[in-house]
PDB file of C-alpha atoms in Angstrom:
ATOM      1  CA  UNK A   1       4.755 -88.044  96.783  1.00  0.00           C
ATOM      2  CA  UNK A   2       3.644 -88.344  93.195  1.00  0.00           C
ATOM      3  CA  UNK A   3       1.386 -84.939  93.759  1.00  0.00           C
ATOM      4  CA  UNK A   4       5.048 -83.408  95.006  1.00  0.00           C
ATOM      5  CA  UNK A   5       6.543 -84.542  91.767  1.00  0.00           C
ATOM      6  CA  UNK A   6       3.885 -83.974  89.247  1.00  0.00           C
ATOM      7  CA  UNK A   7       3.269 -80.411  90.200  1.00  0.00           C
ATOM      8  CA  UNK A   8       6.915 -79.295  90.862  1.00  0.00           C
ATOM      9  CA  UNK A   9       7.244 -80.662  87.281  1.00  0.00           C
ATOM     10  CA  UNK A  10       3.897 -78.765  86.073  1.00  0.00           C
ATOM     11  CA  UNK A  11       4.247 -75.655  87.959  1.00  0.00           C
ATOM     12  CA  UNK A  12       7.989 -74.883  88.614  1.00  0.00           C
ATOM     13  CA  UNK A  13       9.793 -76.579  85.854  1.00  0.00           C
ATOM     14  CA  UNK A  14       7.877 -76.417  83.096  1.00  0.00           C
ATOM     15  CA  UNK A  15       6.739 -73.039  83.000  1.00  0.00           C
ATOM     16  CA  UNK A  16      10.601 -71.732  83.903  1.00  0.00           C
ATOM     17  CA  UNK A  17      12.016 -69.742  81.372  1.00  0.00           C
ATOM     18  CA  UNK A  18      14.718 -70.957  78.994  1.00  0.00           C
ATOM     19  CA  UNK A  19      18.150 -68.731  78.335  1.00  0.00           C
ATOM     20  CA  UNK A  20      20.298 -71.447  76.743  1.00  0.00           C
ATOM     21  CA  UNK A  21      20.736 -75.465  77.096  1.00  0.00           C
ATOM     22  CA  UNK A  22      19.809 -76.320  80.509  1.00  0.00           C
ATOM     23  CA  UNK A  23      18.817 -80.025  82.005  1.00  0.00           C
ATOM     24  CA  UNK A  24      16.422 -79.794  84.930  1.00  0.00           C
ATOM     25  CA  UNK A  25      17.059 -82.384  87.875  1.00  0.00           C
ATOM     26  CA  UNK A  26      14.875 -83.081  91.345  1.00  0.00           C
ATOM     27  CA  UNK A  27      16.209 -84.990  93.881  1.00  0.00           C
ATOM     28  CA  UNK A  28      13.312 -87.189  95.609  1.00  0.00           C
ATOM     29  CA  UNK A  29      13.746 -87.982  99.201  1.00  0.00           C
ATOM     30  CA  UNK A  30      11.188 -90.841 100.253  1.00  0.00           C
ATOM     31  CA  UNK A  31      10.582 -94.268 101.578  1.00  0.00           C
ATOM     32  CA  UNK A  32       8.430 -93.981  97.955  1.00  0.00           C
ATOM     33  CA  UNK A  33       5.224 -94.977  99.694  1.00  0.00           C
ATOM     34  CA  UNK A  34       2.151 -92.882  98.489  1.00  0.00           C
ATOM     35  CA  UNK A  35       0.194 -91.175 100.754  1.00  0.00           C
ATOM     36  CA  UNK A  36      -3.568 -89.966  99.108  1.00  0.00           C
ATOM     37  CA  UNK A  37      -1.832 -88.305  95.863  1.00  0.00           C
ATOM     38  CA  UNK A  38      -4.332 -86.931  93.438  1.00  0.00           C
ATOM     39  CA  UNK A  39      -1.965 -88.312  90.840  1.00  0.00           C
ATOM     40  CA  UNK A  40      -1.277 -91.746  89.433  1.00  0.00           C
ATOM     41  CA  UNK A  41       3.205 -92.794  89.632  1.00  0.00           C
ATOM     42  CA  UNK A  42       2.976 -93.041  86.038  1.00  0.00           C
ATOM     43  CA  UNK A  43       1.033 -89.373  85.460  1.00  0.00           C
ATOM     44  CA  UNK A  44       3.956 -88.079  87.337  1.00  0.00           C
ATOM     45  CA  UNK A  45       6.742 -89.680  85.524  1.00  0.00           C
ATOM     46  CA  UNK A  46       4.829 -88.524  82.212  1.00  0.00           C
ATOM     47  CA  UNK A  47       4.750 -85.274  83.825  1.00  0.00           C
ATOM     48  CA  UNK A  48       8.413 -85.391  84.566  1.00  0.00           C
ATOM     49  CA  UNK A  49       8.822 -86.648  81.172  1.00  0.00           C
ATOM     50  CA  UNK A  50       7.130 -83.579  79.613  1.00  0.00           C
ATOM     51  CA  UNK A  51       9.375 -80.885  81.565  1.00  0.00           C
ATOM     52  CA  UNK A  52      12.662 -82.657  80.756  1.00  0.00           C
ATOM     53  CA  UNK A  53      13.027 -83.488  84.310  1.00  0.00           C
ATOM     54  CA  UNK A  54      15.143 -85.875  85.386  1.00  0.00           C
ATOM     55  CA  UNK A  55      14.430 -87.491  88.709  1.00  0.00           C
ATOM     56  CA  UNK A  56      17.484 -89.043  90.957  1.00  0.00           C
ATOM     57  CA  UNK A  57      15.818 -90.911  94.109  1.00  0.00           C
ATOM     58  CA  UNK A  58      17.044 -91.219  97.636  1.00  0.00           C
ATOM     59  CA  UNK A  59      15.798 -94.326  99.480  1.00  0.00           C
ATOM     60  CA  UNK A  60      15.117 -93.562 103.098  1.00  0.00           C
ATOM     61  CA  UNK A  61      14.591 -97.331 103.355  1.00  0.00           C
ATOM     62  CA  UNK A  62      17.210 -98.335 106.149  1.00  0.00           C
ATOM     63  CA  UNK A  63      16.150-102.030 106.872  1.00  0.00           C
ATOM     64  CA  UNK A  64      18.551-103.295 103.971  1.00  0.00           C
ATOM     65  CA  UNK A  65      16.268-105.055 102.273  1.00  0.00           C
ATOM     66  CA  UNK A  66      14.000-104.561  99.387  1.00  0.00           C
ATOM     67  CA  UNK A  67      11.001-102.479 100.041  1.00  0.00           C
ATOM     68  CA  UNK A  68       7.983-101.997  97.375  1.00  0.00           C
ATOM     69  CA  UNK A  69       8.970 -98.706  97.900  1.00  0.00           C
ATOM     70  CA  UNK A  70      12.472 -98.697  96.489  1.00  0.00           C
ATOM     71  CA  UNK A  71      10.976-100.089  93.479  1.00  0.00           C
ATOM     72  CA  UNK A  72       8.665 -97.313  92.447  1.00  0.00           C
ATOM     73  CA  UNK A  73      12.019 -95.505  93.290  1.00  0.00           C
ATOM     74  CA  UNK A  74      13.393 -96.989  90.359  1.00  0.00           C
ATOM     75  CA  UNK A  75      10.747 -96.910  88.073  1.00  0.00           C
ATOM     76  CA  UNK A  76      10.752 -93.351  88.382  1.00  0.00           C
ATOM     77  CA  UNK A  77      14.434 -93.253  87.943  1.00  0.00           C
ATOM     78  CA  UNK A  78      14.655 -95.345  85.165  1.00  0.00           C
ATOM     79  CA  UNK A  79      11.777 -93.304  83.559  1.00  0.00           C
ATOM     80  CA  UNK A  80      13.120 -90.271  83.488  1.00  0.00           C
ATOM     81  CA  UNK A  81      16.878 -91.092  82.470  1.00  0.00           C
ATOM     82  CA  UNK A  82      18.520 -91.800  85.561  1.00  0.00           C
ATOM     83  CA  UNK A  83      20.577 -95.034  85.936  1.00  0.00           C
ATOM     84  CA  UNK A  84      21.463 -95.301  89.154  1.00  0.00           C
ATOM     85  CA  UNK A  85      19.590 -95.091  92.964  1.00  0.00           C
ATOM     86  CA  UNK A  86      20.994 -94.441  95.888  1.00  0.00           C
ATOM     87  CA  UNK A  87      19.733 -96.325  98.760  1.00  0.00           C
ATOM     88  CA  UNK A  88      19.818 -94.229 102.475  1.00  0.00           C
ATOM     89  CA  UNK A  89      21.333 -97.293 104.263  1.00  0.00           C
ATOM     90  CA  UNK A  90      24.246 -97.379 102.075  1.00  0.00           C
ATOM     91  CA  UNK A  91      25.528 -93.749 102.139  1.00  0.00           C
ATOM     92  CA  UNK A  92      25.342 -94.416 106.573  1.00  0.00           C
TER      93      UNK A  92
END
């Protein structure tokens, strides 16, 4: 996951070409467990950080209660300007 993020940020976002004002968003649909990334959570958030990316997480989590996973969720919300997560369960 933070491999998916980091180099959307690096290689899509970052490099696109500017015509104007424009705020770049990626919507991150996890559980946000890790599986083997290259990357550290916070060398993706600084990565986000860098492209002007703001990150809006999904939590797939649909047990209702609080999974170590819907906390990185947050972190990397919070980190890159969102304030608010949605949670999968409560959008069923």
């Amino acid at each position: 996951m933070y491999d998916a993020l980091y180099f959307a940020c690096r290689d899509k976002l970052l490099k696109a070409p500017q015509s104007g004002p424009v705020r770049r968003a990626i919507i991150l649909l996890t559980d946000g467990d890790d599986n083997m990334s290259h990357v550290t959570r916070e060398e993706a958030i600084d990565m986000a950080q860098r492209a002007d990316v703001i990150v809006y997480t999904i939590s797939t989590n649909i047990t209702g209660a609080r999974h170590a996973g819907d906390k990185v969720l947050e972190r990397i919300a919070d980190a890159t300007g969102v304030t608010l997560s949605f949670h999968f369960s409560s959008m069923m």
